[in-house]
Structures are given as C-alpha cells and as structure tokens.
Amino acid sequence: TARWYQGELDQAESAFEAARGVLLRVRPLAPANPELLFQLSTIDNNIGHVLEGRGRIDEATDNYRSMLALSQELLRIEAGNREWVQQSGLAHNNLAKMALSRGDLETAVAEYEADVGIQATLARRDPLANDQAERVVWSRAALGRTLAMTGDVDAGIAHLRAALNDVARLLTVDAENTSFQEDDGLYAIQLARWLRVTGDAATAKSLATRGLHVFERLVGKDPGNAGWQRSLAVALLELGEQARDRGDHASAREQARRALAILEPQLAEQAENRDTVLATLGARALLAAVADDPATTSELREQILATARAQTSGRDDPRLLALQIEALLALGRKAEARVFLPRLWSTGFRDPRFIAQMRQQGMPAPASPADQARSPEKVTQVS
C-alpha cells in the first residue's frame, strides 16, 4: 500500500497480484471462509486503484464489481458486520468513480448515493467512530461534486458544505490528523470551484486559499506524496481560474505555470492517471487562455487534444470531453467540436457555465436544470 501512495504503481501492482495469487490458491480449500473473502475483496480494491491510476478504467471496474460481489457474499453470511457493510459502500464508491470516467453520470450519482446511505447508517450506529465519520465525508463530497456536474449545483454545494462542516468537527478532535487535514483542503478547493460558478467570488477565493495553505503544509511534511502534490497544483489552478475571472491575467499565468511545474512531471510518469490528466489539461487550458503569445496558446491547446487522444479508456468522461471541446473551439475547429457535443450531452453533463459558453459560441446545447425548472416546455434541442 505504501508503494501505491508514493505513486510506485509497478511495485504496488506486483505486490497486490502476488497476494491475490496466494489467496486464490487457498480459496478452494475454504470457499466460504469470511476472512479469506474479505482479504480477496480488499485486494480487488487495491488492484482496482492501481489500474485506475494507469487509466485502465474497464479493468478497474471489473475489480470493483468483484469487490462488491464478495462484499455482498460476506453480508449474506453476517448482514450486520460493520467492516463488511463498510466494504460494500467503498465498492459502490469505486464503481461510481468508474461510471463517471465512462461517461455515465446517472449511474455515478446512483452509486454514490448508495455509498452515502451505507456510510451514514454506519455512522449513526457508532457516532463516536471518527474513521466512520470521515467515510461519510468522503462519500458526501463525491456525491456533491457529481451532482454539480449534472447541473444540480445547489445540491452539490450543499453536500460539499456538509462534508466540510463534518471535517471541521473531526479536526477539533484530532487537529494533527493528516487525513482530516487533506479532506479539509481538498473539499475546500472543490467547493470553491462551484461557488465560483455561482458567482460567489469572495467565498470561493477564501476557500481556495485555505486549500492551498493546507497542501503547502502537507507537501512540506512529505514532498514525496504524489497525491498531495497534485492537490497543491489543483489549488493553484482554482486560484488561477479565479484570477482569470477577475481579469488578472498576470496572476492567472503565474498560478497556471506553478501548477504545470508540478503536474507535467507527474503526467510524464503516469500518462493515464485520470486525476493527473484532468488537472494537467485544466492547467494547460488556463495558461492558453491567458498567455500573451499566440504560438504558445496554440501549442498548449494542441497538447490538450494530443493527451486526450492518448487515453486508452474512459474517453467519454465528460470532464475530458469538455476540455477537448473548449480546446477545439478556441482553435477555431468548430466542426470538430460539434462532433463531440452529442457524446458530452449524452453523459448527463450539465455544468451551467459550460452550457452558457456553448450558447455564446452558437453551439447546440440542452437547457440547464434551472432552465427546465423555470420553463420545461422550452428545452433547446440538441442536434
């Protein structure tokens, strides 16, 4: 597991596969042994994360489905076992993330909702268990950011706020816990992004700055933690987007360059890690938008397209599709962008800012959920 946290995927995968091989050889001798089934489900989870880190979405999904099936088998043996119930929730969470990467937001929301229900039930059963309270935080934040992508921004923000409030309570109990600190920083950044979309620039800036400071401290403690480094870059990227919205292109350029200095080396090592890919392409897009050199701008946008094309799975991820469409439109390649749009809208992606951008460009776009609530009979048809 330590190898995986340090980004050493080859070594991590080898270790997990070796462990699974041992368990599979033993299983015929004790096919219903709960400890064996639980260990196999844990190995499925770990290997799934490694495959996910390599961008092998379909294979990771298979591991997570196996993890869920094993968890359900365990629950048939003992329905109330806390650890096994928790494991089934984690499997739903994993499957939700894979559904998002495949471009199926409806399934992603349903799987995240299943996880939230499981984790919240366990938390009510044991209200003093901080580890369980943190799992509620993880699941609610994931559901929140996914709901926001579907256009239900208010619900998404509410879930992210609740997650941050819960983290604040956990930090009052154990302020030195680096996992709680990471949660606080990450979800502050994610909430900042959606508050920026709604126009609450002041709160968005405060939250993004808070996230930046969290990850500066954490990276200072452990510079080798690739996840913390990436989250630091994401904080810089969000602050850069806010600067761009204010018209402060010099600050936006600086933040984008700092983010890319972290992200480009990570992308070179893990070319299909979805979190790294999306953060890097986002930083390139920001720098392209605020650069004062047309040649650099075009090069950055071509790099976005090249990296997106290089992904061997998860090509219908709405976040990836949106970045490609924006790059194509900025390059004046409107016909190519139009080809991608039906794929994007079919995922259920309804980011209101992106929809507004498409309308400004004269591109076909559906009504946002807010538009539909006001006038359901006047939905713009997608061609």
Coordinates of C-alpha atoms in Angstrom, one line a residue:
T1 CA 0.0 0.0 0.0
A2 CA 2.9 2.4 0.8
R3 CA 4.2 1.9 -2.8
W4 CA 0.8 2.9 -4.2
Y5 CA 0.7 6.1 -2.1
Q6 CA 4.1 7.1 -3.3
G7 CA 3.0 6.6 -6.9
E8 CA 5.1 3.5 -7.5
L9 CA 2.5 1.6 -9.4
D10 CA 4.6 -1.2 -10.9
Q11 CA 5.8 -2.3 -7.5
A12 CA 2.4 -1.9 -5.9
E13 CA 0.7 -3.9 -8.7
S14 CA 3.2 -6.7 -8.4
A15 CA 2.8 -6.9 -4.6
F16 CA -1.0 -6.9 -4.8
E17 CA -1.1 -9.5 -7.6
A18 CA 1.2 -11.8 -5.7
A19 CA -1.1 -11.5 -2.7
R20 CA -4.2 -12.3 -4.7
G21 CA -2.4 -15.3 -6.3
V22 CA -1.8 -16.8 -2.8
L23 CA -5.4 -16.2 -1.7
L24 CA -6.9 -17.7 -4.9
R25 CA -4.8 -20.8 -4.5
V26 CA -6.1 -21.2 -0.9
R27 CA -9.8 -20.4 -1.6
P28 CA -10.8 -23.9 -2.9
L29 CA -9.8 -25.2 0.5
A30 CA -12.2 -22.8 2.3
P31 CA -14.6 -21.3 -0.3
A32 CA -16.8 -19.7 2.3
N33 CA -14.2 -18.5 4.8
P34 CA -15.1 -14.9 5.7
E35 CA -11.6 -13.8 6.4
L36 CA -10.4 -15.1 3.0
L37 CA -13.4 -13.5 1.2
F38 CA -12.7 -10.2 2.9
Q39 CA -9.0 -10.3 2.1
L40 CA -9.9 -11.0 -1.6
S41 CA -12.3 -8.0 -1.6
T42 CA -9.5 -5.8 -0.2
I43 CA -7.1 -7.0 -2.9
D44 CA -9.7 -6.3 -5.6
N45 CA -10.0 -2.8 -4.2
N46 CA -6.2 -2.3 -4.1
I47 CA -5.6 -3.6 -7.6
G48 CA -8.5 -1.6 -8.9
H49 CA -6.9 1.6 -7.6
V50 CA -3.6 0.7 -9.3
L51 CA -5.4 0.0 -12.6
E52 CA -7.4 3.2 -12.2
G53 CA -4.1 5.1 -11.7
R54 CA -2.9 3.6 -15.0
G55 CA -6.1 4.8 -16.7
R56 CA -7.3 1.2 -17.3
I57 CA -10.9 2.1 -16.4
D58 CA -12.6 -1.0 -17.7
E59 CA -10.3 -3.4 -15.9
A60 CA -10.5 -1.4 -12.7
T61 CA -14.3 -1.6 -13.0
D62 CA -14.1 -5.4 -13.2
N63 CA -12.1 -5.5 -10.0
Y64 CA -14.6 -3.2 -8.2
R65 CA -17.5 -5.3 -9.3
S66 CA -15.8 -8.4 -8.0
M67 CA -15.1 -6.4 -4.7
L68 CA -18.9 -5.6 -4.5
A69 CA -19.9 -9.2 -5.2
L70 CA -17.5 -10.5 -2.5
S71 CA -18.8 -7.9 0.0
Q72 CA -22.4 -9.0 -0.7
E73 CA -21.4 -12.6 -0.3
L74 CA -19.9 -11.7 3.1
L75 CA -23.1 -9.9 4.1
R76 CA -25.1 -13.0 3.3
I77 CA -23.0 -14.7 6.0
E78 CA -23.4 -11.9 8.5
A79 CA -25.6 -9.0 7.5
G80 CA -24.7 -6.6 10.3
N81 CA -20.9 -6.9 10.2
R82 CA -19.7 -3.3 10.3
E83 CA -16.5 -3.9 8.4
W84 CA -18.2 -5.8 5.6
V85 CA -21.0 -3.3 5.2
Q86 CA -18.4 -0.6 5.0
Q87 CA -16.6 -2.6 2.3
S88 CA -19.7 -2.8 0.2
G89 CA -20.1 1.0 0.5
L90 CA -16.5 1.5 -0.7
A91 CA -17.2 -0.8 -3.6
H92 CA -20.2 1.4 -4.6
N93 CA -17.9 4.5 -4.3
N94 CA -15.3 2.9 -6.6
L95 CA -18.0 1.9 -9.1
A96 CA -19.3 5.5 -9.1
K97 CA -16.0 6.9 -10.0
M98 CA -15.6 4.5 -12.8
A99 CA -19.1 5.3 -14.1
L100 CA -18.1 8.9 -14.2
S101 CA -14.9 8.1 -16.1
R102 CA -17.0 6.1 -18.6
G103 CA -19.4 9.0 -19.1
D104 CA -22.4 7.6 -17.2
L105 CA -23.3 10.3 -14.7
E106 CA -26.7 8.8 -13.8
T107 CA -25.0 5.6 -12.6
A108 CA -22.3 7.6 -10.9
V109 CA -24.9 9.5 -8.9
A110 CA -26.8 6.3 -8.0
E111 CA -23.7 4.5 -6.8
Y112 CA -22.5 7.5 -4.8
E113 CA -26.0 7.8 -3.2
A114 CA -25.8 4.1 -2.3
D115 CA -22.4 4.7 -0.6
V116 CA -23.7 7.7 1.3
G117 CA -26.6 5.7 2.6
I118 CA -24.4 2.9 3.8
Q119 CA -21.8 5.1 5.4
A120 CA -24.3 7.4 7.1
T121 CA -26.1 4.4 8.5
L122 CA -22.9 3.1 10.0
A123 CA -22.1 6.5 11.4
R124 CA -25.4 6.7 13.2
R125 CA -24.8 3.2 14.6
D126 CA -21.4 4.4 16.1
P127 CA -21.4 8.2 16.4
L128 CA -18.1 8.3 18.2
A129 CA -16.1 6.5 15.5
N130 CA -14.1 9.2 13.7
D131 CA -12.9 6.9 11.0
Q132 CA -16.6 6.2 10.0
A133 CA -17.4 9.9 10.2
E134 CA -14.6 10.5 7.7
R135 CA -16.0 7.9 5.4
V136 CA -19.3 9.9 5.4
V137 CA -17.3 13.0 4.5
W138 CA -15.7 11.2 1.5
S139 CA -18.9 9.9 0.2
R140 CA -20.9 13.1 0.6
A141 CA -18.2 15.2 -1.1
A142 CA -18.0 12.8 -4.0
L143 CA -21.8 12.8 -4.4
G144 CA -21.8 16.6 -4.2
R145 CA -19.3 17.3 -6.9
T146 CA -21.0 14.7 -9.2
L147 CA -24.5 16.2 -8.7
A148 CA -23.0 19.6 -9.5
M149 CA -21.7 18.2 -12.8
T150 CA -25.3 17.1 -13.7
G151 CA -26.4 20.7 -13.2
D152 CA -27.8 20.3 -9.7
V153 CA -25.3 22.8 -8.4
D154 CA -27.3 23.8 -5.3
A155 CA -27.5 20.2 -4.1
G156 CA -23.8 19.7 -5.0
I157 CA -22.8 22.7 -2.9
A158 CA -25.0 21.6 0.0
H159 CA -23.3 18.2 0.1
L160 CA -19.8 19.8 -0.1
R161 CA -20.6 22.2 2.6
A162 CA -21.9 19.4 4.8
A163 CA -18.7 17.5 4.2
L164 CA -16.5 20.4 5.1
N165 CA -18.5 21.0 8.3
D166 CA -18.1 17.4 9.3
V167 CA -14.3 17.7 8.7
A168 CA -14.2 20.8 10.9
R169 CA -15.7 18.7 13.7
L170 CA -13.2 15.9 13.2
L171 CA -10.3 18.4 13.3
T172 CA -11.5 19.7 16.6
V173 CA -11.0 16.2 17.9
D174 CA -7.6 15.5 16.2
A175 CA -6.1 18.6 14.6
E176 CA -2.9 16.7 13.7
N177 CA -4.5 14.0 11.7
T178 CA -3.1 14.5 8.2
S179 CA -6.0 12.6 6.6
F180 CA -8.5 15.1 8.1
Q181 CA -6.3 17.9 7.0
E182 CA -6.2 16.6 3.5
D183 CA -10.0 16.3 3.5
D184 CA -10.3 19.9 4.6
G185 CA -8.0 21.2 1.9
L186 CA -9.4 19.1 -0.9
Y187 CA -13.1 19.8 -0.3
A188 CA -12.5 23.5 0.3
I189 CA -11.0 23.6 -3.2
Q190 CA -13.9 21.6 -4.7
L191 CA -16.5 23.8 -3.0
A192 CA -14.6 26.9 -4.2
R193 CA -14.9 25.8 -7.8
W194 CA -18.7 25.5 -7.7
L195 CA -19.1 28.7 -5.7
R196 CA -17.1 30.5 -8.4
V197 CA -19.6 29.1 -10.9
T198 CA -22.5 30.6 -8.9
G199 CA -20.8 34.0 -8.7
D200 CA -19.7 33.9 -5.0
A201 CA -16.2 35.0 -5.8
A202 CA -15.2 36.2 -2.3
T203 CA -16.0 32.9 -0.6
A204 CA -14.5 30.9 -3.5
K205 CA -11.2 32.8 -3.1
S206 CA -11.2 32.3 0.7
L207 CA -11.8 28.5 0.3
A208 CA -9.2 28.0 -2.4
T209 CA -6.6 29.9 -0.4
R210 CA -7.4 27.7 2.6
G211 CA -6.9 24.6 0.4
L212 CA -3.6 26.0 -0.9
H213 CA -2.3 26.5 2.6
V214 CA -3.3 23.0 3.7
F215 CA -1.4 21.4 0.9
E216 CA 1.6 23.6 1.2
R217 CA 1.9 22.4 4.8
L218 CA 1.3 18.8 3.9
V219 CA 3.8 18.8 1.0
G220 CA 6.3 20.4 3.3
K221 CA 6.0 17.4 5.6
D222 CA 6.1 14.8 2.8
P223 CA 7.3 16.1 -0.6
G224 CA 7.2 12.6 -2.0
N225 CA 3.4 12.3 -1.6
A226 CA 2.2 12.5 -5.2
G227 CA -1.4 13.0 -4.2
W228 CA -0.7 15.9 -2.0
Q229 CA 1.5 17.5 -4.7
R230 CA -1.3 17.1 -7.2
S231 CA -3.9 18.6 -4.8
L232 CA -1.5 21.6 -4.3
A233 CA -1.5 22.1 -8.1
V234 CA -5.3 21.9 -8.2
A235 CA -5.5 24.6 -5.5
L236 CA -3.2 26.8 -7.7
L237 CA -5.3 26.1 -10.7
E238 CA -8.5 27.1 -8.9
L239 CA -6.9 30.3 -7.8
G240 CA -5.7 30.9 -11.3
E241 CA -9.2 30.5 -12.7
Q242 CA -10.5 33.0 -10.2
A243 CA -7.8 35.4 -11.2
R244 CA -8.8 34.9 -14.8
D245 CA -12.4 35.7 -14.0
R246 CA -11.2 39.0 -12.3
G247 CA -9.3 39.9 -15.4
D248 CA -5.9 39.5 -13.6
H249 CA -4.2 37.5 -16.4
A250 CA -0.7 38.0 -14.9
S251 CA -1.7 36.2 -11.7
A252 CA -3.6 33.5 -13.6
R253 CA -0.5 32.9 -15.7
E254 CA 1.7 32.6 -12.6
Q255 CA -0.7 30.1 -10.9
A256 CA -1.1 28.0 -14.1
R257 CA 2.7 27.8 -14.6
R258 CA 3.2 26.8 -10.9
A259 CA 0.6 24.1 -11.3
L260 CA 2.1 22.8 -14.5
A261 CA 5.5 22.6 -12.9
I262 CA 4.0 20.0 -10.5
L263 CA 1.7 18.3 -12.9
E264 CA 3.7 17.8 -16.1
P265 CA 6.3 15.6 -14.4
Q266 CA 3.5 13.5 -12.9
L267 CA 1.8 13.2 -16.2
A268 CA 5.1 12.0 -17.8
E269 CA 5.3 9.2 -15.3
Q270 CA 1.6 8.3 -15.2
A271 CA 0.2 9.3 -18.6
E272 CA -3.3 7.9 -18.0
N273 CA -3.9 8.6 -14.3
R274 CA -7.3 10.3 -14.7
D275 CA -6.9 12.8 -11.9
T276 CA -3.5 13.9 -13.1
V277 CA -4.6 14.0 -16.8
L278 CA -7.6 16.3 -15.9
A279 CA -5.6 18.6 -13.7
T280 CA -2.8 18.9 -16.3
L281 CA -5.2 19.6 -19.1
G282 CA -7.1 22.1 -17.0
A283 CA -3.9 24.0 -16.2
R284 CA -2.8 24.0 -19.9
A285 CA -6.3 25.3 -20.8
L286 CA -6.0 28.1 -18.3
L287 CA -2.5 29.1 -19.4
A288 CA -3.6 29.0 -23.0
A289 CA -6.5 31.4 -22.2
V290 CA -4.2 34.0 -20.5
A291 CA -0.9 33.6 -22.4
D292 CA 0.2 36.6 -24.4
D293 CA 2.0 34.6 -27.1
P294 CA -0.3 33.2 -29.8
A295 CA 2.1 30.4 -30.7
T296 CA 2.3 29.2 -27.1
T297 CA -1.5 29.4 -26.8
S298 CA -2.0 27.2 -29.9
E299 CA 0.7 24.7 -28.8
L300 CA -0.9 24.3 -25.4
R301 CA -4.3 23.6 -26.9
E302 CA -2.8 21.1 -29.3
Q303 CA -1.2 19.4 -26.3
I304 CA -4.6 19.1 -24.6
L305 CA -6.0 17.3 -27.7
A306 CA -3.0 15.1 -28.0
T307 CA -3.1 14.0 -24.4
A308 CA -6.9 13.4 -24.5
R309 CA -6.5 11.3 -27.7
A310 CA -3.8 9.2 -26.0
Q311 CA -6.2 8.0 -23.3
T312 CA -6.9 4.3 -24.0
S313 CA -10.0 4.1 -21.9
G314 CA -12.6 6.4 -20.3
R315 CA -12.8 8.6 -23.4
D316 CA -16.4 9.5 -22.7
D317 CA -15.5 11.0 -19.4
P318 CA -17.5 14.3 -19.5
R319 CA -14.7 16.3 -18.0
L320 CA -12.3 15.1 -20.7
L321 CA -14.8 15.7 -23.5
A322 CA -15.5 19.2 -22.2
L323 CA -11.8 20.1 -22.2
Q324 CA -11.4 18.9 -25.8
I325 CA -14.4 20.8 -27.0
E326 CA -13.1 24.0 -25.4
A327 CA -9.7 23.5 -27.0
L328 CA -11.2 22.8 -30.4
L329 CA -13.4 25.9 -30.3
A330 CA -10.5 28.0 -29.2
L331 CA -8.5 26.7 -32.1
G332 CA -11.4 27.6 -34.5
R333 CA -12.2 24.0 -35.2
K334 CA -15.9 24.3 -34.7
A335 CA -17.0 21.4 -36.9
E336 CA -14.8 19.0 -34.9
A337 CA -16.1 20.4 -31.6
R338 CA -19.7 19.9 -32.8
V339 CA -18.9 16.1 -33.3
F340 CA -18.0 15.8 -29.6
L341 CA -21.1 17.6 -28.2
P342 CA -23.7 14.9 -28.6
R343 CA -21.4 12.5 -26.7
L344 CA -20.9 15.0 -24.0
W345 CA -24.6 15.8 -23.5
S346 CA -25.5 12.1 -23.5
T347 CA -23.4 11.6 -20.4
G348 CA -25.8 13.8 -18.4
F349 CA -23.2 16.6 -18.1
R350 CA -24.9 20.0 -17.4
D351 CA -22.4 22.4 -16.0
P352 CA -24.2 25.7 -16.3
R353 CA -21.1 27.7 -17.1
F354 CA -20.1 25.3 -19.9
I355 CA -23.7 25.4 -21.3
A356 CA -23.6 29.2 -21.3
Q357 CA -20.2 29.1 -23.1
M358 CA -21.6 26.8 -25.8
R359 CA -24.6 29.1 -26.3
Q360 CA -22.2 32.0 -26.7
Q361 CA -20.3 30.1 -29.4
G362 CA -23.6 29.3 -31.2
M363 CA -23.2 25.6 -30.4
P364 CA -26.2 23.2 -29.7
A365 CA -26.8 22.9 -26.0
P366 CA -29.5 21.5 -23.8
A367 CA -31.3 23.6 -21.2
S368 CA -29.7 23.6 -17.8
P369 CA -31.8 22.0 -14.9
A370 CA -32.5 25.6 -13.7
D371 CA -33.9 26.5 -17.1
Q372 CA -36.0 23.4 -17.2
A373 CA -37.5 24.2 -13.8
R374 CA -38.5 27.6 -15.0
S375 CA -39.8 26.6 -18.4
P376 CA -39.8 22.9 -19.1
E377 CA -41.5 23.3 -22.4
K378 CA -38.7 25.4 -23.8
V379 CA -35.8 23.0 -23.8
T380 CA -33.2 23.7 -26.5
Q381 CA -32.9 20.7 -28.8
V382 CA -29.5 19.1 -29.2
S383 CA -28.7 18.4 -32.8

